[in-house]
mmCIF file of C-alpha atoms and ligand atoms in Angstrom:
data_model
loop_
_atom_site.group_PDB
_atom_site.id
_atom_site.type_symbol
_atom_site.label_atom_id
_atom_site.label_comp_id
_atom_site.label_asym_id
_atom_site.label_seq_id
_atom_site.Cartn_x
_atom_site.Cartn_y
_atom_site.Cartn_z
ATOM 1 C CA UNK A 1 35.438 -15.609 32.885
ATOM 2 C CA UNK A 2 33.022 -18.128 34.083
ATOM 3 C CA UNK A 3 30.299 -15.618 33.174
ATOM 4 C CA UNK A 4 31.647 -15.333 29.298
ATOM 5 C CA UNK A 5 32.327 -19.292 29.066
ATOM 6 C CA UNK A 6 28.331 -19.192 30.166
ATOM 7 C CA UNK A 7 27.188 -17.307 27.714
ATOM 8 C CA UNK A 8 29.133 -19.355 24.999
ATOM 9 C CA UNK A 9 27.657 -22.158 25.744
ATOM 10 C CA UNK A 10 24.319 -20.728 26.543
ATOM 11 C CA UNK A 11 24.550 -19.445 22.693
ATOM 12 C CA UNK A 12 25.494 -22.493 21.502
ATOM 13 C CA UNK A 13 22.181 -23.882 22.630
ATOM 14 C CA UNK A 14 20.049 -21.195 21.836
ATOM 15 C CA UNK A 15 21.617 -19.317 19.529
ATOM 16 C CA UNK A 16 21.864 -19.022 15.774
ATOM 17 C CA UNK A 17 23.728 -22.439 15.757
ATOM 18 C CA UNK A 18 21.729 -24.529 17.610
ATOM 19 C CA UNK A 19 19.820 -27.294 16.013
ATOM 20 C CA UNK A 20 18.199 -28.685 19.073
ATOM 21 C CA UNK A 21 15.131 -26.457 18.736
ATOM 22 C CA UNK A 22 13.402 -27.946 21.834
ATOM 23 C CA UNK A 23 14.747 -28.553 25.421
ATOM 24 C CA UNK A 24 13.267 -29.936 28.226
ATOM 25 C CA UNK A 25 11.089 -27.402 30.469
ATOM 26 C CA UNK A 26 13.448 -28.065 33.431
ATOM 27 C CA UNK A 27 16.686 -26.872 31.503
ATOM 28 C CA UNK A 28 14.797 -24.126 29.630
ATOM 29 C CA UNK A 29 13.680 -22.425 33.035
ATOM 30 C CA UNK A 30 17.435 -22.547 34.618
ATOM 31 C CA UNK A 31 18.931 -21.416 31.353
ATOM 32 C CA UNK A 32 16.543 -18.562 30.580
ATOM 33 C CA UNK A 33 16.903 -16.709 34.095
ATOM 34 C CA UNK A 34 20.867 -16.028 33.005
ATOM 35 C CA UNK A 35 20.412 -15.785 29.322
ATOM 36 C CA UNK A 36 20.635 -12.652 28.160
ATOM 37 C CA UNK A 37 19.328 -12.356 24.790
ATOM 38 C CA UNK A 38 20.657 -9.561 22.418
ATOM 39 C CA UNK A 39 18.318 -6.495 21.059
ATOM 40 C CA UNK A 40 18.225 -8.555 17.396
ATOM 41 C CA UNK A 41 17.079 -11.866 19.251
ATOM 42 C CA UNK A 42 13.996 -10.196 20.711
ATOM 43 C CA UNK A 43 13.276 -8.582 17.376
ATOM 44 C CA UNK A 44 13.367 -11.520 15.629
ATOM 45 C CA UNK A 45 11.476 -13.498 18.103
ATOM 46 C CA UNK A 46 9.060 -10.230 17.800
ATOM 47 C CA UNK A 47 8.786 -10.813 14.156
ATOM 48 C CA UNK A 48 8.030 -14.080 14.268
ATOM 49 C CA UNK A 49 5.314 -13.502 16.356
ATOM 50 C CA UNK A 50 3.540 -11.176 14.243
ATOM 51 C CA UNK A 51 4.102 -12.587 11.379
ATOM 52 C CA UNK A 52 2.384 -15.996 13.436
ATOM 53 C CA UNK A 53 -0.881 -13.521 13.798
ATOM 54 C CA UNK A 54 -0.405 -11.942 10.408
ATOM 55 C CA UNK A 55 -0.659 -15.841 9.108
ATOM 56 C CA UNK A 56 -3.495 -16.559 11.071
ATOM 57 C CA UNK A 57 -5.168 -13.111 10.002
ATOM 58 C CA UNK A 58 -4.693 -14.057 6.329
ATOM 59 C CA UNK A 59 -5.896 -17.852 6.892
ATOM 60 C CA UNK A 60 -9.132 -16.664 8.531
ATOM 61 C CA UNK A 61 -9.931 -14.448 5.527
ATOM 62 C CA UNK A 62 -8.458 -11.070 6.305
ATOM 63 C CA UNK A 63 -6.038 -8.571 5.209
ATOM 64 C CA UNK A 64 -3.713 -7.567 7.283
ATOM 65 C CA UNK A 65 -3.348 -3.840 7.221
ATOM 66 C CA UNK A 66 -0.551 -1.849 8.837
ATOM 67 C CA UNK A 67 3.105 -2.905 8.253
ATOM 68 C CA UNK A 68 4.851 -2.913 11.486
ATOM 69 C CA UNK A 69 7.290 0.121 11.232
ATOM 70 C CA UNK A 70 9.524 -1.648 14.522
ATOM 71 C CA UNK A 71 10.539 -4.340 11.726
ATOM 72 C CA UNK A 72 12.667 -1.056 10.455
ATOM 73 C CA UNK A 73 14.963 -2.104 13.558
ATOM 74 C CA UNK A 74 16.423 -4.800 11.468
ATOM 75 C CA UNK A 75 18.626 -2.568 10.266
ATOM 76 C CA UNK A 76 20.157 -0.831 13.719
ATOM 77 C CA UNK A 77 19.369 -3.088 16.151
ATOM 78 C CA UNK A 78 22.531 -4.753 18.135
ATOM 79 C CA UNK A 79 23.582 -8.294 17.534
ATOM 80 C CA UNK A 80 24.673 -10.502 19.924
ATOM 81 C CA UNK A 81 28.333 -10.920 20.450
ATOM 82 C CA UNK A 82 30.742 -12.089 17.936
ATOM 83 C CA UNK A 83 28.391 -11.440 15.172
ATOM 84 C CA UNK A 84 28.375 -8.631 12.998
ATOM 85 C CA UNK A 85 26.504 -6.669 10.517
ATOM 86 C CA UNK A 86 27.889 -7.449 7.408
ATOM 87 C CA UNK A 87 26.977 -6.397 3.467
ATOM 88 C CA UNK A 88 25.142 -9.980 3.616
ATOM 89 C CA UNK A 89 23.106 -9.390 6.397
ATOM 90 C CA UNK A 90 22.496 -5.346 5.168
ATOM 91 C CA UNK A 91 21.542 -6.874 2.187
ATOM 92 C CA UNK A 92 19.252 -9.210 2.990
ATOM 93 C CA UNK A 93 17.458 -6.640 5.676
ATOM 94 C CA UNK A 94 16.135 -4.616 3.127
ATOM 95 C CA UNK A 95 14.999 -7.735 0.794
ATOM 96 C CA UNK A 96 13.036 -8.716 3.888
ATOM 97 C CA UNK A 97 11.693 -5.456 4.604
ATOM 98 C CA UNK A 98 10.578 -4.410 0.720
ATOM 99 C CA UNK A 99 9.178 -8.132 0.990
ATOM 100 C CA UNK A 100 7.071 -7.658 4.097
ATOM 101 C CA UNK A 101 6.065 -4.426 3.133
ATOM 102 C CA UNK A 102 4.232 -6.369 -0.367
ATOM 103 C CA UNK A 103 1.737 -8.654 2.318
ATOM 104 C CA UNK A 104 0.424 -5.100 3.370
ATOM 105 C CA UNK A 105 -0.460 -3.888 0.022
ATOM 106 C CA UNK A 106 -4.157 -3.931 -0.858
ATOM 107 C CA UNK A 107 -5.790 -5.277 -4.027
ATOM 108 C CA UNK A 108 -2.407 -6.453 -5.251
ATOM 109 C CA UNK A 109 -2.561 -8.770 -8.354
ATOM 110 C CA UNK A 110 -0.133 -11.257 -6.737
ATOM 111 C CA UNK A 111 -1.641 -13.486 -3.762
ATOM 112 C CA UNK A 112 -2.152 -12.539 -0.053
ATOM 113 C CA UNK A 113 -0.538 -15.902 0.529
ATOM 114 C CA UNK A 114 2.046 -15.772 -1.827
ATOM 115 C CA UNK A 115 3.461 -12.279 -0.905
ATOM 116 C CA UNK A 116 3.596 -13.717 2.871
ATOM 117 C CA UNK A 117 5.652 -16.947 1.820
ATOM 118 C CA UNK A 118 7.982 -15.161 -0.149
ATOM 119 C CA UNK A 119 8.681 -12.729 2.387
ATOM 120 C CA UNK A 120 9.038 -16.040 5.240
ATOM 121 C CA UNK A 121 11.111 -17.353 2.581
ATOM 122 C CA UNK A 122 13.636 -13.892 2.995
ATOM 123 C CA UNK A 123 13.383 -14.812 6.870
ATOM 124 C CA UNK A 124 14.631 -18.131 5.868
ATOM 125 C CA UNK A 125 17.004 -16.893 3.104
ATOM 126 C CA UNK A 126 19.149 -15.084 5.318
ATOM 127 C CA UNK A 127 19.110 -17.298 8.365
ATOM 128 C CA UNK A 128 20.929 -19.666 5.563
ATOM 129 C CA UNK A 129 23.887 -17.457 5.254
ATOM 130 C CA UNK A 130 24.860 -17.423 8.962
ATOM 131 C CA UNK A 131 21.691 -18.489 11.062
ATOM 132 C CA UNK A 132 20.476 -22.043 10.368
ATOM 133 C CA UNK A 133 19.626 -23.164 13.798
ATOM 134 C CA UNK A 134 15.831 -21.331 14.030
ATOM 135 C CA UNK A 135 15.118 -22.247 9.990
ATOM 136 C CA UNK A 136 12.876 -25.566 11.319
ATOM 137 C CA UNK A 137 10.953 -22.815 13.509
ATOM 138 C CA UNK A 138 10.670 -20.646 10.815
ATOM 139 C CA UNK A 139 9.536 -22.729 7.942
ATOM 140 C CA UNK A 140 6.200 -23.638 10.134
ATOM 141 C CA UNK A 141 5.356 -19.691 8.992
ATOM 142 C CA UNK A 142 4.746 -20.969 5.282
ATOM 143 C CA UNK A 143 0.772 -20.944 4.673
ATOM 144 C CA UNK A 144 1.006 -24.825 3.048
HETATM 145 C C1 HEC B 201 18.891 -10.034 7.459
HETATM 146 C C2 HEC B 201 18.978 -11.382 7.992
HETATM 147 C C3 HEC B 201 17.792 -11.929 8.744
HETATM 148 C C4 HEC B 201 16.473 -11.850 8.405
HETATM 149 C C5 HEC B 201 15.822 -11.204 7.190
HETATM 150 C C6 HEC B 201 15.748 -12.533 9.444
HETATM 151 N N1 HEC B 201 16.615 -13.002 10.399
HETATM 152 FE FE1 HEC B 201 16.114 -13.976 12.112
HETATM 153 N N2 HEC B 201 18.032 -13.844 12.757
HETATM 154 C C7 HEC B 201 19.083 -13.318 12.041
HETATM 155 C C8 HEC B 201 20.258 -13.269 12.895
HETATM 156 C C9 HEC B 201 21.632 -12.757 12.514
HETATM 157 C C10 HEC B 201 19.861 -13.778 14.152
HETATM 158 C C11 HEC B 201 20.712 -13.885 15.419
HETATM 159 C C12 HEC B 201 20.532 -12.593 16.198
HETATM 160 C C13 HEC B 201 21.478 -12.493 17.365
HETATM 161 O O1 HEC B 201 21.908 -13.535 17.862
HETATM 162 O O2 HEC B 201 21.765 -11.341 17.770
HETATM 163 C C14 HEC B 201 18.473 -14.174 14.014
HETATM 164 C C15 HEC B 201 17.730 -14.790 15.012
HETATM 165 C C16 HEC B 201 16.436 -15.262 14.840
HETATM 166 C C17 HEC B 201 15.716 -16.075 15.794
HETATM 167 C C18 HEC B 201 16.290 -16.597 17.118
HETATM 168 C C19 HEC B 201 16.114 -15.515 18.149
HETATM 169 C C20 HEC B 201 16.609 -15.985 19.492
HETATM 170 O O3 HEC B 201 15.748 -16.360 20.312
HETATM 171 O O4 HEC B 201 17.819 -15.962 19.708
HETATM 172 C C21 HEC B 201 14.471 -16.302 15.283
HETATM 173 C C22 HEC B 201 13.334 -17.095 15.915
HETATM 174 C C23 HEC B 201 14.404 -15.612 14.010
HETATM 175 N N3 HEC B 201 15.626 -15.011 13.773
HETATM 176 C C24 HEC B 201 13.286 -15.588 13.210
HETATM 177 C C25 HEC B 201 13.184 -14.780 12.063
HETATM 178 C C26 HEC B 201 11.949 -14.562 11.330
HETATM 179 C C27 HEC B 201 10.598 -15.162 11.676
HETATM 180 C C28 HEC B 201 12.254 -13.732 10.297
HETATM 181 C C29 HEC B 201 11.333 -13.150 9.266
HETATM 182 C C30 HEC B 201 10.075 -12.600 9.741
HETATM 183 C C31 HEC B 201 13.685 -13.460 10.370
HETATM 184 N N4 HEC B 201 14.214 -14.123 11.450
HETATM 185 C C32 HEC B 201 14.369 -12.676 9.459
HETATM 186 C C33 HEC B 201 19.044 -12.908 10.735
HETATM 187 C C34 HEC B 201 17.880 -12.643 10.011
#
């Protein structure tokens, strides 16, 4: 019980809900050791990641080249508790993907940086149906 009361509160701080994007180092530290974060957390937090490089590729002049085929385990991968996969979410996993795939297409007529936006803006599209609480994080993808 004590362990499941935990976790609710742990995923009201860091989960999809949370608004508080930063906490102190202190809290962070004690929190993350129990915090067990659900196969769709680390692929998102995976995502963002690249997608960080992918930015930073594109800003320094390059194209990015290979689209990265684990972003396919948007569609299986396990959500945390008390969510679940519904025709919103299935929905909005492929937008994302057919999006992504477009910043990895050579010589296309549209922008470099507009194909990556619009594909952040999917990110951010379907963190607005259920997700709000990492949008802030999120938004700092958009190439300005
Ligand atoms: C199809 C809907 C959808 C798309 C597209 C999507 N997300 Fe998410 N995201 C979610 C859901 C749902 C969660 C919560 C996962 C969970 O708690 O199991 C989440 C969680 C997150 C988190 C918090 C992870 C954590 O530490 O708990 C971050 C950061 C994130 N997403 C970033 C992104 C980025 C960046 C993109 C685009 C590259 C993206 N998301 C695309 C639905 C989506």
């Amino acid at each position: 019980m004590r362990h499941i009361i935990c976790t609710i509160i742990l995923m009201t701080l860091f989960g999809c809900n949370s608004n508080k994007e930063e906490q102190t180092k202190d809290d962070s530290k004690i929190v993350y050791d129990m915090y067990e974060p659900s196969e769709m957390s680390l692929l998102m937090n995976e995502m963002y990641d690249y997608n960080l490089k992918i930015k930073e590729e594109i800003l320094a002049g390059e194209i990015p080249k290979e689209f990265p085929l684990d972003f396919l385990k948007i569609h299986t991968a396990e959500l945390s508790e008390f969510k679940s996969r519904n025709e919103t979410f299935k929905s909005f996993s492929t937008l994302f993907i057919n999006a992504e795939r477009e910043v990895f297409k050579p010589n296309d007529s549209i922008s470099i940086e507009s194909r990556f936006n619009n594909a952040v803006g999917v990110c951010i599209s379907c963190h607005q149906t259920e997700c709000t609480g990492p949008i802030p994080r999120i938004k700092k993808l958009l190439i300005q």
